[in-house]
XYZ file of C-alpha atoms in Angstrom:
443
model
C -7.598 -21.000 108.320
C -7.340 -17.070 107.044
C -6.368 -16.036 110.492
C -3.082 -18.644 110.152
C -2.202 -17.843 106.657
C -2.187 -14.201 107.592
C -0.256 -14.866 110.693
C 2.268 -17.000 108.850
C 2.973 -14.295 106.331
C 3.550 -11.942 108.708
C 6.124 -14.362 110.110
C 8.003 -14.606 106.777
C 7.645 -11.012 105.860
C 9.853 -10.034 108.617
C 12.881 -10.606 106.613
C 15.889 -8.410 107.958
C 14.086 -7.645 111.261
C 13.450 -9.714 114.350
C 9.462 -9.389 114.993
C 9.507 -9.296 118.584
C 11.648 -9.385 121.908
C 13.863 -7.556 123.875
C 16.815 -5.710 122.585
C 20.039 -7.855 121.834
C 21.881 -6.311 125.313
C 18.693 -7.046 127.521
C 18.089 -10.401 126.383
C 21.856 -11.452 127.142
C 21.389 -9.880 130.576
C 18.286 -12.107 131.080
C 19.882 -15.250 130.315
C 18.396 -18.040 132.176
C 20.118 -20.577 134.084
C 19.596 -23.331 131.439
C 20.830 -21.088 128.600
C 24.177 -20.588 130.489
C 24.534 -23.857 131.337
C 24.142 -24.648 127.490
C 26.484 -21.897 126.879
C 29.161 -23.753 129.174
C 28.610 -27.146 127.692
C 28.875 -25.722 124.066
C 31.972 -23.820 124.814
C 33.729 -26.774 126.504
C 32.511 -29.576 123.847
C 33.502 -27.292 121.106
C 36.979 -26.144 122.515
C 38.070 -29.757 122.985
C 36.398 -30.778 119.384
C 38.445 -27.729 117.687
C 41.767 -29.157 119.192
C 41.326 -32.618 117.998
C 40.322 -31.221 114.437
C 43.333 -28.653 114.652
C 45.758 -31.699 115.426
C 46.257 -33.428 112.032
C 47.643 -30.136 110.603
C 50.849 -30.056 112.666
C 50.915 -33.776 113.218
C 50.987 -34.942 109.395
C 54.125 -36.076 107.722
C 55.554 -34.064 105.100
C 54.497 -34.947 101.590
C 56.533 -37.784 99.742
C 56.236 -39.885 96.868
C 55.987 -42.833 99.503
C 52.917 -41.557 101.272
C 50.664 -40.146 98.637
C 47.855 -42.254 100.185
C 47.970 -40.081 103.058
C 44.810 -38.672 103.862
C 45.410 -35.985 106.393
C 45.541 -32.735 104.969
C 45.351 -34.572 101.253
C 42.887 -31.726 99.852
C 45.255 -29.018 101.095
C 48.255 -30.825 99.524
C 46.368 -31.729 96.434
C 44.228 -28.802 95.576
C 46.049 -25.984 97.061
C 49.332 -26.160 98.011
C 51.075 -27.708 95.188
C 49.071 -26.479 92.316
C 49.719 -22.993 93.546
C 53.666 -23.942 93.885
C 53.203 -25.161 90.117
C 51.774 -22.033 89.176
C 54.372 -19.945 90.830
C 56.988 -22.348 89.336
C 55.715 -21.257 85.954
C 53.726 -24.333 85.021
C 50.103 -25.069 84.492
C 48.492 -27.033 87.661
C 45.429 -27.973 85.440
C 47.410 -30.519 83.822
C 47.059 -33.787 85.632
C 50.420 -35.188 83.887
C 52.180 -32.100 85.142
C 51.043 -32.281 88.554
C 51.654 -36.005 88.652
C 55.022 -35.636 87.242
C 56.140 -33.066 89.464
C 54.707 -32.960 92.904
C 53.657 -35.863 95.395
C 49.957 -35.440 95.045
C 47.241 -38.201 94.871
C 44.742 -36.387 92.764
C 44.498 -34.261 89.822
C 43.844 -30.685 90.336
C 39.959 -29.692 89.774
C 38.757 -26.903 87.643
C 38.455 -24.365 90.578
C 38.129 -21.034 90.026
C 41.732 -19.464 88.688
C 41.584 -16.910 91.195
C 42.137 -19.719 93.793
C 45.685 -19.420 92.712
C 46.054 -15.996 93.888
C 43.671 -15.917 96.663
C 45.144 -18.929 98.747
C 48.897 -18.098 97.493
C 50.060 -16.997 100.904
C 49.746 -20.645 102.280
C 51.851 -22.085 99.751
C 54.486 -19.227 100.023
C 55.644 -20.536 103.694
C 56.844 -24.179 104.004
C 54.270 -27.193 104.017
C 53.678 -27.456 107.962
C 53.261 -23.598 108.510
C 50.857 -23.377 105.571
C 48.971 -26.443 106.489
C 48.447 -25.056 110.110
C 47.606 -21.824 109.109
C 45.035 -22.764 106.438
C 43.430 -25.327 109.379
C 43.315 -22.533 111.770
C 41.478 -20.128 108.855
C 39.066 -23.233 108.157
C 37.825 -23.281 111.881
C 37.328 -19.303 111.906
C 35.283 -19.599 108.910
C 33.014 -22.472 110.482
C 32.995 -20.037 113.518
C 32.034 -17.313 110.607
C 29.282 -19.595 109.018
C 27.663 -20.414 112.748
C 27.241 -16.702 113.354
C 25.516 -16.191 109.718
C 23.335 -19.126 110.848
C 22.769 -17.395 114.467
C 21.724 -14.283 112.154
C 19.448 -16.169 110.165
C 17.773 -17.140 113.023
C 17.721 -13.976 114.508
C 15.773 -12.476 111.518
C 12.827 -14.544 112.606
C 12.879 -15.795 116.222
C 14.176 -13.485 118.979
C 16.997 -15.669 120.456
C 19.926 -14.568 121.919
C 22.714 -14.247 118.993
C 25.770 -15.250 120.863
C 23.981 -18.296 122.156
C 22.848 -19.752 119.102
C 26.487 -18.635 117.256
C 28.663 -20.585 120.210
C 26.009 -23.593 120.081
C 26.193 -24.186 116.134
C 29.859 -23.568 115.956
C 30.274 -26.272 118.683
C 28.141 -28.609 116.755
C 29.810 -27.850 113.430
C 33.374 -28.423 114.887
C 32.087 -31.612 116.534
C 30.166 -33.101 113.409
C 31.471 -35.489 110.908
C 31.077 -32.568 108.220
C 32.760 -29.858 110.291
C 35.642 -32.166 111.142
C 36.418 -33.601 107.744
C 36.796 -30.131 106.644
C 40.212 -29.080 108.881
C 40.992 -32.928 108.622
C 41.271 -32.820 104.966
C 41.864 -29.272 104.515
C 38.978 -28.477 102.391
C 38.451 -25.024 100.716
C 34.490 -25.664 101.572
C 34.150 -23.460 104.918
C 34.903 -20.427 102.387
C 32.687 -21.398 99.726
C 29.861 -22.288 102.104
C 30.209 -18.787 104.010
C 30.012 -17.288 100.425
C 26.851 -19.350 99.491
C 25.323 -18.642 102.886
C 26.249 -15.001 102.886
C 24.747 -14.544 99.385
C 21.267 -15.956 100.393
C 21.417 -14.082 103.689
C 22.041 -10.684 102.382
C 20.892 -10.934 99.096
C 17.648 -8.449 99.844
C 19.380 -5.800 102.107
C 23.094 -5.585 101.059
C 23.010 -7.044 97.513
C 26.546 -5.488 97.091
C 28.004 -7.651 99.951
C 25.824 -10.720 98.487
C 27.405 -10.329 95.222
C 30.818 -10.409 96.674
C 29.869 -13.800 98.800
C 28.612 -15.225 95.720
C 32.173 -14.571 93.890
C 33.616 -16.704 96.526
C 30.782 -19.639 95.981
C 31.983 -19.519 92.582
C 35.196 -20.737 93.980
C 33.707 -24.201 92.924
C 31.840 -23.895 89.913
C 29.607 -26.522 90.926
C 28.575 -24.165 93.663
C 28.487 -21.166 92.084
C 26.553 -21.958 88.962
C 23.282 -23.418 90.354
C 23.384 -20.820 93.143
C 23.491 -18.330 90.685
C 20.698 -19.631 88.585
C 18.672 -20.295 91.712
C 19.355 -16.557 92.965
C 18.443 -15.235 89.382
C 15.401 -17.107 89.592
C 14.392 -15.900 93.025
C 14.693 -12.067 91.723
C 18.084 -11.434 92.734
C 19.486 -10.541 89.299
C 21.749 -7.712 90.432
C 23.463 -10.415 92.758
C 23.480 -13.402 90.488
C 25.115 -11.337 87.725
C 27.554 -8.993 89.566
C 28.601 -12.028 91.794
C 29.449 -14.183 88.653
C 31.013 -11.404 86.875
C 33.286 -10.700 89.789
C 34.288 -14.161 90.146
C 35.260 -14.206 86.306
C 37.042 -10.909 86.251
C 39.190 -12.077 89.252
C 39.925 -15.071 87.266
C 40.802 -13.387 84.051
C 44.457 -12.496 84.829
C 45.493 -15.869 85.767
C 43.616 -17.492 82.639
C 45.516 -14.833 80.358
C 48.912 -15.806 82.134
C 48.312 -19.507 81.373
C 47.295 -19.010 77.987
C 50.346 -17.188 77.296
C 52.544 -19.609 79.021
C 50.884 -22.383 77.338
C 51.232 -21.090 73.669
C 47.882 -19.728 73.213
C 44.125 -20.409 73.870
C 44.182 -23.829 71.980
C 46.699 -25.289 73.996
C 45.095 -23.927 77.154
C 41.993 -25.475 76.276
C 43.606 -28.977 75.518
C 44.723 -28.975 79.313
C 41.365 -28.235 80.487
C 40.055 -31.346 78.029
C 42.489 -33.488 79.633
C 41.700 -32.302 82.977
C 38.142 -33.542 82.413
C 39.029 -36.484 80.583
C 41.357 -37.796 83.600
C 38.512 -36.760 86.095
C 35.843 -39.334 84.164
C 38.652 -41.928 83.966
C 39.931 -41.949 87.459
C 38.908 -44.432 90.179
C 39.451 -42.380 93.126
C 36.534 -40.676 93.672
C 34.331 -41.391 90.725
C 31.096 -42.220 90.717
C 31.437 -45.929 89.990
C 33.955 -46.313 92.573
C 33.163 -48.147 95.969
C 35.073 -45.159 97.883
C 33.143 -42.784 96.231
C 30.567 -40.595 98.691
C 29.134 -38.455 95.965
C 25.486 -37.075 96.936
C 24.031 -35.876 94.012
C 20.938 -37.349 92.671
C 22.640 -38.976 89.490
C 25.249 -40.744 91.557
C 22.717 -42.052 94.077
C 20.653 -43.302 91.625
C 23.621 -45.285 89.747
C 24.720 -46.637 93.498
C 21.216 -47.794 94.099
C 20.215 -49.466 90.718
C 23.571 -49.537 88.839
C 21.823 -47.432 86.297
C 23.623 -44.720 84.468
C 22.030 -43.562 81.155
C 24.233 -41.419 78.872
C 23.614 -37.679 79.277
C 21.733 -38.664 82.779
C 23.803 -36.001 84.591
C 22.684 -33.180 82.229
C 19.092 -34.310 82.825
C 19.480 -34.244 86.561
C 21.110 -30.639 86.374
C 18.481 -29.216 84.155
C 15.235 -31.092 86.148
C 16.621 -30.154 89.463
C 17.308 -26.790 88.669
C 13.910 -26.017 86.826
C 11.831 -27.802 89.575
C 13.674 -25.984 92.343
C 13.661 -22.784 90.530
C 9.841 -22.678 90.458
C 9.230 -23.736 94.052
C 11.554 -21.324 95.667
C 9.945 -18.435 93.581
C 6.721 -19.728 95.182
C 7.821 -19.900 98.450
C 9.443 -16.545 98.578
C 5.997 -15.227 97.143
C 4.584 -16.908 100.170
C 7.068 -15.408 102.714
C 8.360 -18.862 103.412
C 11.925 -17.474 102.898
C 13.818 -20.046 105.290
C 12.507 -23.015 103.534
C 13.142 -20.990 100.260
C 16.697 -20.709 101.297
C 16.812 -24.603 102.448
C 15.528 -25.952 99.081
C 18.035 -23.463 97.208
C 20.944 -25.299 99.030
C 19.636 -28.899 98.926
C 18.954 -28.198 95.186
C 22.793 -27.040 94.511
C 23.992 -30.069 96.186
C 21.732 -32.435 94.474
C 21.957 -31.188 91.021
C 25.558 -31.850 90.207
C 28.541 -33.567 91.505
C 28.940 -33.102 95.021
C 30.473 -35.081 98.259
C 29.129 -35.048 101.666
C 30.961 -32.002 103.215
C 29.387 -29.767 100.600
C 26.099 -29.901 102.678
C 27.776 -27.386 104.925
C 26.335 -24.825 102.827
C 23.057 -25.318 104.191
C 23.760 -25.037 107.677
C 22.026 -21.576 108.181
C 19.070 -22.523 106.458
C 18.723 -25.625 108.221
C 19.069 -23.744 111.682
C 16.491 -21.316 110.879
C 14.090 -23.483 109.365
C 14.152 -25.643 112.725
C 14.154 -22.808 114.981
C 10.414 -21.741 113.178
C 8.548 -24.975 113.627
C 5.454 -24.967 112.262
C 3.034 -28.194 112.559
C 2.160 -27.962 109.000
C 5.938 -28.295 108.263
C 6.711 -31.748 109.303
C 8.074 -32.708 105.861
C 10.342 -29.565 106.375
C 11.667 -31.038 109.333
C 12.020 -34.170 108.170
C 14.118 -32.982 105.379
C 16.149 -31.135 107.969
C 16.631 -34.583 109.850
C 17.526 -36.502 106.637
C 20.352 -33.471 106.001
C 21.452 -34.165 109.712
C 22.619 -37.453 108.413
C 26.149 -36.300 106.959
C 26.749 -34.448 109.941
C 25.926 -37.310 112.217
C 27.847 -39.739 110.129
C 30.705 -40.249 112.494
C 33.485 -43.052 112.485
C 31.605 -45.320 114.926
C 28.236 -45.057 112.858
C 30.383 -45.423 109.633
C 31.683 -48.520 110.992
C 28.477 -49.888 112.134
C 26.890 -49.437 109.129
C 29.656 -50.920 106.974
C 29.402 -53.745 109.370
C 25.907 -54.665 108.845
C 25.244 -53.721 105.436
C 28.662 -53.429 103.939
C 31.070 -50.649 102.743
C 29.194 -49.669 99.568
C 26.298 -48.751 102.022
C 28.062 -46.998 104.235
C 29.399 -44.768 101.459
C 25.994 -44.339 99.926
C 24.190 -43.538 102.853
C 24.918 -39.489 103.063
C 23.940 -39.542 99.467
C 20.567 -41.299 100.029
C 19.889 -39.079 102.908
C 20.512 -35.673 101.279
C 18.521 -36.328 98.021
C 15.632 -37.644 100.585
C 15.656 -34.202 102.145
C 15.604 -32.451 98.972
C 12.607 -34.387 98.029
C 11.051 -33.919 101.271
C 11.504 -30.088 101.172
C 10.036 -30.343 97.580
C 7.139 -32.023 98.334
C 6.533 -29.569 101.288
C 7.494 -26.575 99.170
C 4.545 -27.745 96.941
C 1.927 -27.870 99.949
C 3.359 -25.049 101.704
C 2.652 -22.924 98.074
C -0.598 -24.427 97.695
C -2.057 -23.367 100.915
C -0.691 -20.140 100.933
C -0.668 -18.543 97.526
C -3.960 -17.512 96.139
C -4.926 -18.569 92.572
C -3.659 -15.205 91.366
C -0.037 -15.961 92.249
C -0.090 -12.614 94.625
C 0.711 -14.184 97.996
């Protein structure tokens, strides 16, 4: 028992360096026939999937008041192109009434970090079609970069060829429902996911880069806040504080400009309040809508039971963060870094409002955990399988579930799977840390 414990601790202590194996060049030169076949299939499948995923960007009709219900590139339209156009025209895109009056949008502009309006401005300066194609291509490249981060995360613990892992993961990503959805609707999740994954991977060896990555994860506050809290709990205080400060400083000029334009801090806060009120009242994407696909604990509980207690979302936020913070600290002390990273990502997406596509942040941790299989981690692997449900929830799967169990079950399936994944990994973390951390807590 002690020998196995020591071996596993040595596995986890190798963070940042491969434990063994040939140099990268030698491994690449000795790829087996099976590896080469896998690479060829991955390139072929990934190329076809990428082409189909890019196609909506040049096929989507130009937005008008008559086609607001168009789903292709709807997030690019509603959360990037027209909000930035409103901002450049001198208005405040956070005001729902302003956006609905001036532009052919279906959704209000959520409270993304204000620096988003500057960061993505180049995609709104050109015509809509040009901006849509350019942004979709960028998202495809960001998915490939996320696959590279996953390959790096695996290579820190298992001696596998970097290129093989990166290409296979990229092909799987762009073929999966989660990956295709990012390009189909024009989400900004690939950048946010890359930031979150980068912060986790680089937090020890390159805290400066990790801080910059966290600043990008803050683009959506429901990512940035819980991730910063958990990074702080895991001892990466400099990364958590510096990344949060960088996001705030980058947003400050935009906020000041909006305050001046609106006539002061009071009117600006009124706009923020109207934004939050609209988000709670709309039935498009709201927790009680049959078309909603929220995967956080509060929404899943409501969908399964019809129970939504007052203040329940705040209780879930605090409860998930506190429990996860305790467990990831113990996992870090035990040397189970990949499991700690996976639990961190899962906690981020189940503690507060999130959609199925948001599980993209967990890809590197999923791949790393799956590559380091240990017999006592069956619960962790079950968690990985549960987390794979949103990725495998393709159109024909959705149609089959809806036909058999109804539309509500189809849109609830992903949330149940993700919450189950968090529960399984949390359970495994308790068992793992009890087995590997002595009574003094020294691990």
